[in-house]
mmCIF file of C-alpha atoms in Angstrom:
data_model
loop_
_atom_site.group_PDB
_atom_site.id
_atom_site.type_symbol
_atom_site.label_atom_id
_atom_site.label_comp_id
_atom_site.label_asym_id
_atom_site.label_seq_id
_atom_site.Cartn_x
_atom_site.Cartn_y
_atom_site.Cartn_z
ATOM 1 C CA MET A 20 17.445 44.479 -8.469
ATOM 2 C CA ALA A 21 16.756 45.254 -11.839
ATOM 3 C CA THR A 22 20.138 44.991 -12.691
ATOM 4 C CA LEU A 23 20.412 40.999 -11.571
ATOM 5 C CA PRO A 24 21.676 38.390 -13.421
ATOM 6 C CA ALA A 25 18.464 36.236 -14.972
ATOM 7 C CA ALA A 26 19.373 33.622 -12.990
ATOM 8 C CA LYS A 27 19.751 36.190 -9.850
ATOM 9 C CA LEU A 28 15.930 37.384 -11.131
ATOM 10 C CA ASP A 29 14.532 33.274 -10.048
ATOM 11 C CA GLU A 30 16.323 32.563 -6.708
ATOM 12 C CA LEU A 31 14.537 35.960 -5.818
ATOM 13 C CA ALA A 32 11.653 34.785 -6.667
ATOM 14 C CA LEU A 33 11.896 31.380 -5.167
ATOM 15 C CA CYS A 34 12.902 33.233 -2.253
ATOM 16 C CA ALA A 35 10.217 35.288 -1.946
ATOM 17 C CA LYS A 36 7.705 32.260 -3.591
ATOM 18 C CA SER A 37 6.588 30.863 -0.012
ATOM 19 C CA GLY A 38 4.621 34.929 0.949
ATOM 20 C CA LEU A 39 3.588 34.932 -2.109
ATOM 21 C CA ASP A 40 1.519 31.157 -2.531
ATOM 22 C CA ASN A 41 0.365 31.960 1.065
ATOM 23 C CA HIS A 42 -0.803 35.629 2.454
ATOM 24 C CA ASP A 43 -0.892 34.375 5.779
ATOM 25 C CA SER A 44 3.038 33.846 6.560
ATOM 26 C CA GLY A 45 4.974 35.543 9.015
ATOM 27 C CA LEU A 46 8.008 36.623 6.505
ATOM 28 C CA GLY A 47 7.595 35.103 3.426
ATOM 29 C CA CYS A 48 9.827 34.807 2.462
ATOM 30 C CA TYR A 49 13.341 32.204 2.687
ATOM 31 C CA ALA A 50 16.751 31.905 1.436
ATOM 32 C CA VAL A 51 17.929 29.132 -1.481
ATOM 33 C CA ASP A 52 21.345 29.188 -1.580
ATOM 34 C CA PRO A 53 24.392 30.296 1.494
ATOM 35 C CA ALA A 54 24.892 33.071 -0.688
ATOM 36 C CA ASN A 55 21.270 34.444 -1.104
ATOM 37 C CA TYR A 56 22.104 37.142 2.050
ATOM 38 C CA ASP A 57 25.092 38.640 0.207
ATOM 39 C CA GLU A 58 24.116 38.880 -3.528
ATOM 40 C CA LEU A 59 20.557 39.118 -3.033
ATOM 41 C CA ALA A 60 21.618 41.798 -0.194
ATOM 42 C CA PRO A 61 19.124 44.852 -1.119
ATOM 43 C CA PHE A 62 16.559 42.778 -0.290
ATOM 44 C CA PHE A 63 17.066 40.458 2.499
ATOM 45 C CA ASP A 64 19.301 43.599 4.497
ATOM 46 C CA ARG A 65 14.864 44.628 4.787
ATOM 47 C CA VAL A 66 13.198 41.874 5.930
ATOM 48 C CA CYS A 67 15.936 41.414 8.581
ATOM 49 C CA GLU A 68 16.359 44.834 10.016
ATOM 50 C CA GLY A 69 12.448 45.022 10.140
ATOM 51 C CA TYR A 70 12.217 41.054 11.386
ATOM 52 C CA HIS A 71 14.950 41.701 14.293
ATOM 53 C CA HIS A 72 16.171 45.601 14.597
ATOM 54 C CA GLY A 73 19.420 45.230 13.543
ATOM 55 C CA GLY A 74 20.075 49.207 13.130
ATOM 56 C CA GLY A 75 22.871 47.998 10.794
ATOM 57 C CA LYS A 76 24.921 46.141 13.474
ATOM 58 C CA VAL A 77 27.259 42.788 12.585
ATOM 59 C CA HIS A 78 26.160 39.228 14.976
ATOM 60 C CA THR A 79 28.676 38.175 16.837
ATOM 61 C CA THR A 80 29.062 34.656 18.174
ATOM 62 C CA ASN A 81 30.238 33.778 21.259
ATOM 63 C CA TRP A 82 29.941 30.461 23.627
ATOM 64 C CA SER A 83 31.597 31.424 25.688
ATOM 65 C CA LEU A 84 29.730 32.412 29.884
ATOM 66 C CA ASP A 85 32.857 34.513 30.441
ATOM 67 C CA GLY A 86 31.479 38.402 31.811
ATOM 68 C CA VAL A 87 27.933 38.009 29.593
ATOM 69 C CA GLU A 88 25.865 39.942 31.589
ATOM 70 C CA GLY A 89 23.279 38.567 34.927
ATOM 71 C CA LEU A 90 25.316 35.798 35.005
ATOM 72 C CA PRO A 91 25.425 33.676 38.653
ATOM 73 C CA GLU A 92 28.546 34.770 40.660
ATOM 74 C CA ASP A 93 29.422 31.130 40.155
ATOM 75 C CA GLY A 94 28.656 30.395 36.078
ATOM 76 C CA GLN A 95 26.009 27.625 36.785
ATOM 77 C CA LEU A 96 22.849 28.695 34.834
ATOM 78 C CA ASP A 97 20.629 26.128 37.837
ATOM 79 C CA LEU A 98 17.549 27.120 37.730
ATOM 80 C CA GLN A 99 16.189 25.743 41.815
ATOM 81 C CA LYS A 100 18.375 29.057 42.071
ATOM 82 C CA LEU A 101 14.201 30.372 40.923
ATOM 83 C CA GLY A 102 12.609 27.464 43.567
ATOM 84 C CA LEU A 103 12.301 25.539 41.333
ATOM 85 C CA GLY A 104 11.905 21.831 42.867
ATOM 86 C CA LYS A 105 10.758 19.687 39.573
ATOM 87 C CA GLU A 106 13.282 18.847 36.841
ATOM 88 C CA LEU A 107 12.512 20.347 34.071
ATOM 89 C CA SER A 108 12.816 19.126 30.243
ATOM 90 C CA MET A 109 16.371 21.728 28.347
ATOM 91 C CA ARG A 110 16.665 22.188 25.717
ATOM 92 C CA VAL A 111 19.204 23.986 23.173
ATOM 93 C CA ARG A 112 18.641 23.083 19.638
ATOM 94 C CA VAL A 113 20.671 25.363 15.938
ATOM 95 C CA GLY A 114 20.293 24.892 12.571
ATOM 96 C CA ARG A 115 22.989 25.209 10.188
ATOM 97 C CA ASN A 116 23.940 24.798 6.034
ATOM 98 C CA LEU A 117 27.155 23.517 4.814
ATOM 99 C CA THR A 118 29.029 25.798 2.256
ATOM 100 C CA ALA A 119 29.072 22.686 -0.251
ATOM 101 C CA PHE A 120 25.361 22.869 -1.190
ATOM 102 C CA PRO A 121 22.457 24.684 -1.652
ATOM 103 C CA LEU A 122 19.522 25.791 0.872
ATOM 104 C CA PRO A 123 16.780 22.918 0.848
ATOM 105 C CA GLY A 124 14.728 25.245 -1.335
ATOM 106 C CA LEU A 125 17.166 24.647 -4.045
ATOM 107 C CA MET A 126 18.425 21.410 -3.628
ATOM 108 C CA THR A 127 17.742 19.234 -6.311
ATOM 109 C CA LYS A 128 16.631 15.176 -4.939
ATOM 110 C CA ALA A 129 20.609 14.002 -6.072
ATOM 111 C CA ASP A 130 22.098 16.973 -4.253
ATOM 112 C CA ARG A 131 19.296 15.984 -0.560
ATOM 113 C CA VAL A 132 21.022 12.149 -1.070
ATOM 114 C CA ASN A 133 24.759 13.077 -1.508
ATOM 115 C CA PHE A 134 24.542 15.109 1.650
ATOM 116 C CA GLU A 135 22.945 13.156 3.371
ATOM 117 C CA LYS A 136 25.918 10.643 2.220
ATOM 118 C CA THR A 137 28.579 13.511 3.236
ATOM 119 C CA MET A 138 27.206 13.655 6.739
ATOM 120 C CA LEU A 139 27.486 10.020 7.685
ATOM 121 C CA LYS A 140 30.904 10.974 8.000
ATOM 122 C CA ALA A 141 29.991 13.254 11.200
ATOM 123 C CA PHE A 142 27.285 10.823 12.364
ATOM 124 C CA ASP A 143 30.109 8.117 12.038
ATOM 125 C CA VAL A 144 32.469 10.081 14.099
ATOM 126 C CA LEU A 145 30.599 9.935 16.683
ATOM 127 C CA LYS A 146 29.287 6.796 16.446
ATOM 128 C CA ALA A 147 32.533 6.395 17.501
ATOM 129 C CA ASN A 148 32.080 8.935 20.133
ATOM 130 C CA PRO A 149 31.139 6.914 23.575
ATOM 131 C CA ASP A 150 30.127 9.895 24.839
ATOM 132 C CA TYR A 151 27.187 9.910 22.102
ATOM 133 C CA GLY A 152 27.047 6.451 19.747
ATOM 134 C CA GLY A 153 23.644 5.724 19.031
ATOM 135 C CA ASN A 154 22.213 4.952 15.549
ATOM 136 C CA VAL A 155 21.143 6.897 12.006
ATOM 137 C CA PHE A 156 17.789 6.519 10.928
ATOM 138 C CA SER A 157 17.355 7.585 7.027
ATOM 139 C CA MET A 158 14.403 7.428 5.216
ATOM 140 C CA THR A 159 15.081 7.900 1.618
ATOM 141 C CA PRO A 160 14.602 5.108 -0.585
ATOM 142 C CA ASN A 161 16.291 2.123 -1.738
ATOM 143 C CA ASP A 162 16.243 2.990 -5.141
ATOM 144 C CA VAL A 163 16.690 6.500 -5.212
ATOM 145 C CA TRP A 164 19.829 6.121 -3.083
ATOM 146 C CA SER A 165 21.280 3.670 -5.246
ATOM 147 C CA GLU A 166 20.289 5.735 -8.002
ATOM 148 C CA VAL A 167 22.624 8.756 -6.693
ATOM 149 C CA THR A 168 25.001 7.237 -4.707
ATOM 150 C CA GLY A 169 25.663 3.954 -7.119
ATOM 151 C CA GLU A 170 24.908 1.349 -4.450
ATOM 152 C CA ALA A 171 22.621 -1.095 -3.442
ATOM 153 C CA GLU A 172 20.357 -0.239 -0.791
ATOM 154 C CA ASN A 173 20.571 2.579 1.637
ATOM 155 C CA PRO A 174 22.083 0.554 5.151
ATOM 156 C CA ASN A 175 20.724 3.290 7.261
ATOM 157 C CA LEU A 176 16.859 3.157 5.574
ATOM 158 C CA ILE A 177 14.103 2.824 8.613
ATOM 159 C CA SER A 178 10.276 0.851 7.276
ATOM 160 C CA ALA A 179 7.186 3.529 7.963
ATOM 161 C CA ASP A 180 6.156 2.224 10.863
ATOM 162 C CA LYS A 181 9.086 3.342 12.586
ATOM 163 C CA TYR A 182 9.744 6.394 11.327
ATOM 164 C CA GLN A 183 5.537 6.774 13.149
ATOM 165 C CA GLU A 184 7.496 5.279 16.369
ATOM 166 C CA LEU A 185 10.389 8.446 16.087
ATOM 167 C CA VAL A 186 7.356 11.678 15.462
ATOM 168 C CA ASP A 187 5.300 10.046 17.866
ATOM 169 C CA ALA A 188 8.693 10.585 20.377
ATOM 170 C CA HIS A 189 9.360 13.634 19.649
ATOM 171 C CA VAL A 190 13.063 12.497 17.296
ATOM 172 C CA MET A 191 11.928 12.910 13.968
ATOM 173 C CA PHE A 192 10.205 15.780 11.957
ATOM 174 C CA LYS A 193 7.002 15.622 10.733
ATOM 175 C CA ASP A 194 6.381 14.786 7.151
ATOM 176 C CA MET A 195 7.487 18.433 5.719
ATOM 177 C CA ALA A 196 4.912 17.569 2.143
ATOM 178 C CA ALA A 197 1.946 18.282 3.743
ATOM 179 C CA ASP A 198 3.242 22.050 4.797
ATOM 180 C CA PRO A 199 2.268 24.436 2.693
ATOM 181 C CA TYR A 200 5.538 27.247 3.609
ATOM 182 C CA LEU A 201 7.373 25.048 2.979
ATOM 183 C CA ALA A 202 5.895 23.407 -0.063
ATOM 184 C CA SER A 203 5.660 26.778 -1.389
ATOM 185 C CA ALA A 204 9.038 26.939 -0.929
ATOM 186 C CA GLY A 205 10.548 23.653 -2.296
ATOM 187 C CA ILE A 206 12.973 22.926 0.933
ATOM 188 C CA ALA A 207 9.766 19.940 1.271
ATOM 189 C CA SER A 208 10.130 18.911 -2.323
ATOM 190 C CA ASP A 209 11.884 15.459 -3.013
ATOM 191 C CA TRP A 210 9.947 14.392 0.853
ATOM 192 C CA PRO A 211 11.526 11.700 1.849
ATOM 193 C CA CYS A 212 14.563 11.626 0.042
ATOM 194 C CA GLY A 213 18.176 13.689 2.457
ATOM 195 C CA ARG A 214 15.681 13.302 5.197
ATOM 196 C CA GLY A 215 16.180 11.117 8.821
ATOM 197 C CA CYS A 216 17.891 11.526 12.010
ATOM 198 C CA TYR A 217 21.047 10.467 14.024
ATOM 199 C CA GLN A 218 20.278 10.108 18.060
ATOM 200 C CA SER A 219 22.703 9.542 20.791
ATOM 201 C CA ALA A 220 23.397 5.951 22.381
ATOM 202 C CA ASP A 221 21.200 8.306 25.760
ATOM 203 C CA GLY A 222 18.398 9.896 23.794
ATOM 204 C CA GLY A 223 19.668 13.308 24.863
ATOM 205 C CA PHE A 224 21.261 14.742 21.328
ATOM 206 C CA ILE A 225 19.877 14.700 17.876
ATOM 207 C CA ILE A 226 20.451 16.002 14.327
ATOM 208 C CA TRP A 227 17.816 15.776 11.803
ATOM 209 C CA PHE A 228 18.932 16.549 7.990
ATOM 210 C CA GLY A 229 17.166 17.817 5.841
ATOM 211 C CA GLU A 230 14.999 19.945 7.670
ATOM 212 C CA GLU A 231 13.664 23.612 6.600
ATOM 213 C CA ASP A 232 18.038 23.683 7.685
ATOM 214 C CA GLN A 233 20.032 21.185 6.303
ATOM 215 C CA LEU A 234 21.269 20.589 10.562
ATOM 216 C CA ARG A 235 18.536 21.114 12.894
ATOM 217 C CA ILE A 236 21.675 19.147 16.029
ATOM 218 C CA MET A 237 19.841 19.411 18.857
ATOM 219 C CA CYS A 238 20.860 18.523 22.906
ATOM 220 C CA MET A 239 17.498 17.910 25.203
ATOM 221 C CA ALA A 240 17.979 17.298 29.185
ATOM 222 C CA LYS A 241 15.948 16.266 32.408
ATOM 223 C CA GLY A 242 17.369 19.124 35.241
ATOM 224 C CA PHE A 243 17.859 21.851 36.571
ATOM 225 C CA VAL A 244 21.470 23.340 35.264
ATOM 226 C CA LEU A 245 21.143 24.909 31.473
ATOM 227 C CA ASN A 246 24.556 24.469 31.600
ATOM 228 C CA THR A 247 24.774 20.661 30.824
ATOM 229 C CA VAL A 248 22.438 20.993 27.092
ATOM 230 C CA PHE A 249 24.487 23.895 26.615
ATOM 231 C CA ASP A 250 28.548 22.695 27.104
ATOM 232 C CA ARG A 251 27.285 19.419 24.947
ATOM 233 C CA LEU A 252 25.972 21.144 22.628
ATOM 234 C CA HIS A 253 28.819 23.732 21.979
ATOM 235 C CA THR A 254 31.217 20.489 22.096
ATOM 236 C CA ALA A 255 29.162 18.766 19.816
ATOM 237 C CA LEU A 256 29.299 21.256 17.290
ATOM 238 C CA GLN A 257 33.017 21.588 17.500
ATOM 239 C CA ALA A 258 33.900 17.915 16.161
ATOM 240 C CA VAL A 259 30.930 17.911 13.813
ATOM 241 C CA GLU A 260 32.751 21.495 11.343
ATOM 242 C CA ALA A 261 36.183 19.694 12.304
ATOM 243 C CA ILE A 262 35.530 16.208 9.614
ATOM 244 C CA ASP A 263 36.361 17.347 6.149
ATOM 245 C CA GLY A 264 33.804 18.168 4.044
ATOM 246 C CA ILE A 265 31.407 19.563 6.753
ATOM 247 C CA ALA A 266 31.910 23.173 6.810
ATOM 248 C CA PHE A 267 29.195 25.289 8.012
ATOM 249 C CA ALA A 268 27.469 28.669 6.137
ATOM 250 C CA THR A 269 27.700 31.948 8.018
ATOM 251 C CA SER A 270 27.891 35.916 6.706
ATOM 252 C CA THR A 271 30.239 38.033 7.178
ATOM 253 C CA LYS A 272 26.647 40.207 8.307
ATOM 254 C CA TYR A 273 23.857 37.323 9.925
ATOM 255 C CA GLY A 274 25.645 35.167 11.046
ATOM 256 C CA TYR A 275 25.423 31.449 10.768
ATOM 257 C CA VAL A 276 23.381 31.078 7.346
ATOM 258 C CA THR A 277 19.860 29.627 7.600
ATOM 259 C CA SER A 278 16.746 29.108 5.703
ATOM 260 C CA CYS A 279 14.068 31.776 7.247
ATOM 261 C CA PRO A 280 15.511 34.906 7.673
ATOM 262 C CA SER A 281 14.116 35.149 11.289
ATOM 263 C CA ASN A 282 17.075 32.019 12.809
ATOM 264 C CA LEU A 283 19.944 33.831 11.778
ATOM 265 C CA GLY A 284 22.974 34.592 14.181
ATOM 266 C CA THR A 285 23.100 32.000 16.195
ATOM 267 C CA GLY A 286 20.855 29.976 14.533
ATOM 268 C CA MET A 287 20.151 28.564 18.419
ATOM 269 C CA ARG A 288 16.978 28.197 20.399
ATOM 270 C CA ALA A 289 17.091 27.363 24.480
ATOM 271 C CA SER A 290 14.228 26.496 25.730
ATOM 272 C CA VAL A 291 12.313 24.643 28.698
ATOM 273 C CA HIS A 292 9.111 23.358 30.234
ATOM 274 C CA VAL A 293 8.013 25.508 32.980
ATOM 275 C CA ALA A 294 5.149 25.027 34.475
ATOM 276 C CA VAL A 295 2.681 28.443 34.748
ATOM 277 C CA PRO A 296 -0.493 28.078 36.526
ATOM 278 C CA ASN A 297 -2.306 31.186 37.563
ATOM 279 C CA LEU A 298 -1.122 32.911 34.427
ATOM 280 C CA THR A 299 -2.611 29.723 31.777
ATOM 281 C CA SER A 300 -5.351 29.166 34.587
ATOM 282 C CA ASP A 301 -7.899 30.220 31.333
ATOM 283 C CA GLY A 302 -6.226 27.177 29.916
ATOM 284 C CA THR A 303 -4.983 29.179 27.417
ATOM 285 C CA ASP A 304 -1.428 30.710 27.239
ATOM 286 C CA ALA A 305 -2.768 34.345 26.460
ATOM 287 C CA LYS A 306 -1.348 35.174 29.560
ATOM 288 C CA ALA A 307 2.031 33.803 29.314
ATOM 289 C CA LYS A 308 2.524 35.342 26.060
ATOM 290 C CA ALA A 309 0.932 38.633 27.009
ATOM 291 C CA ALA A 310 4.140 38.831 30.182
ATOM 292 C CA ALA A 311 6.479 36.905 28.833
ATOM 293 C CA LYS A 312 6.845 38.930 25.970
ATOM 294 C CA PRO A 313 7.852 42.356 27.780
ATOM 295 C CA LEU A 314 10.457 40.009 28.738
ATOM 296 C CA GLY A 315 12.144 38.740 25.404
ATOM 297 C CA LEU A 316 10.856 35.935 25.675
ATOM 298 C CA SER A 317 8.674 33.138 22.964
ATOM 299 C CA VAL A 318 5.595 31.005 23.829
ATOM 300 C CA ARG A 319 4.228 27.734 22.601
ATOM 301 C CA GLY A 320 2.417 24.443 23.673
ATOM 302 C CA MET A 321 4.756 21.238 24.273
ATOM 303 C CA GLY A 322 5.070 20.763 21.207
ATOM 304 C CA GLY A 323 6.259 23.552 19.579
ATOM 305 C CA GLU A 324 4.331 25.438 17.783
ATOM 306 C CA HIS A 325 0.752 25.180 17.017
ATOM 307 C CA THR A 326 0.518 23.147 19.811
ATOM 308 C CA PRO A 327 -1.847 23.501 23.042
ATOM 309 C CA ILE A 328 -0.030 23.858 26.554
ATOM 310 C CA GLY A 329 -0.059 21.076 29.501
ATOM 311 C CA LYS A 330 -2.797 19.654 31.093
ATOM 312 C CA ASP A 331 -0.600 21.481 34.698
ATOM 313 C CA GLY A 332 -0.335 24.646 32.527
ATOM 314 C CA THR A 333 3.312 23.930 31.104
ATOM 315 C CA ILE A 334 5.320 25.533 28.612
ATOM 316 C CA ASP A 335 7.533 26.271 26.639
ATOM 317 C CA LEU A 336 9.221 28.906 26.816
ATOM 318 C CA SER A 337 12.623 30.431 25.241
ATOM 319 C CA PRO A 338 14.219 33.784 24.834
ATOM 320 C CA SER A 339 13.458 34.966 20.872
ATOM 321 C CA SER A 340 15.746 36.708 19.573
ATOM 322 C CA ARG A 341 18.387 34.755 17.543
ATOM 323 C CA LEU A 342 20.448 37.935 15.395
ATOM 324 C CA PHE A 343 22.520 39.985 16.428
ATOM 325 C CA ILE A 344 22.582 37.992 20.717
ATOM 326 C CA THR A 345 25.418 35.708 20.962
ATOM 327 C CA GLU A 346 24.756 32.844 22.209
ATOM 328 C CA ALA A 347 25.643 32.991 26.025
ATOM 329 C CA GLU A 348 24.070 35.638 26.391
ATOM 330 C CA ILE A 349 20.652 33.941 24.737
ATOM 331 C CA VAL A 350 21.078 30.650 27.422
ATOM 332 C CA THR A 351 21.351 33.097 30.357
ATOM 333 C CA LYS A 352 18.668 35.554 29.125
ATOM 334 C CA LEU A 353 16.537 32.020 29.547
ATOM 335 C CA TYR A 354 17.839 31.419 32.882
ATOM 336 C CA ASN A 355 16.705 34.833 33.959
ATOM 337 C CA GLY A 356 13.178 35.394 31.415
ATOM 338 C CA ILE A 357 12.721 32.844 33.875
ATOM 339 C CA LYS A 358 13.407 34.431 36.699
ATOM 340 C CA LEU A 359 11.638 37.015 36.402
ATOM 341 C CA LEU A 360 8.243 34.921 34.400
ATOM 342 C CA LEU A 361 7.869 32.715 37.904
ATOM 343 C CA GLU A 362 7.846 36.016 39.977
ATOM 344 C CA LYS A 363 4.874 37.130 37.329
ATOM 345 C CA GLU A 364 2.985 33.430 37.771
#
């Protein structure tokens, strides 16, 4: 690293700043530019090998379920086949960043607003599509919007009350400036400029912009067939990236680039809310986590990390792997993981 130019050494210091400031961090680092995984490879390769255990692998992308090990014969990941009789909350999300901008940790206030304005073209395409429709909700103040864009006001600005309503409904993300890890990494800087979300008319498709990654794109639904949310997300991603000026940042080694190395590759988290009352009979998720870990699954509370489980023993369950696994393998792994966890239940 001593041979790096001064500017790149400064970038490396910023990448590691969150961990240096917060000794209880997990990985303790965030990339601040899409090129960091290549240009700062001696650092990030060690981080990724320690976390993902790639052993020299190169990530591949594949959304096709054809031929995936563990896929049911009819190709349908139908949870009713596992004996579940009540519809589950299903969600699949990915993190994405654009090649045209630094990652959130290095973005200026102007970058954040210009990124939001760039994304409005994609949102207009989605709003015009009968399969999506919907609205954009922005937090960028009018004075900042006018300063950067030259326009009189932000056409999508929402009130503080509307913001809280969306947070309470789990449509919008919480105040990032209150997160010490994101604040140290520069990701929460300039809050709330360049932040907001798009939500489809049916409420089942949401894009967060300006969070830990520039985009968090997600589909959710109540039901039984995981293919439903998986296929809809894939179709939407193709529609978004087909728009001029929208190109998702990738690495030849690590797939889709994300701020946190833990999300590299697919950037995907596929999850369900499933009740396991026996494994949570003590009121905690400790037994559920112990049962899920050997299956390659992660357990969270119903509101995400560091939140409580449901009173009926409902947990949020998802495959742990993001990198060196395909999108199709993740959603299939979730299906088979639910089956094995229910057997332990």
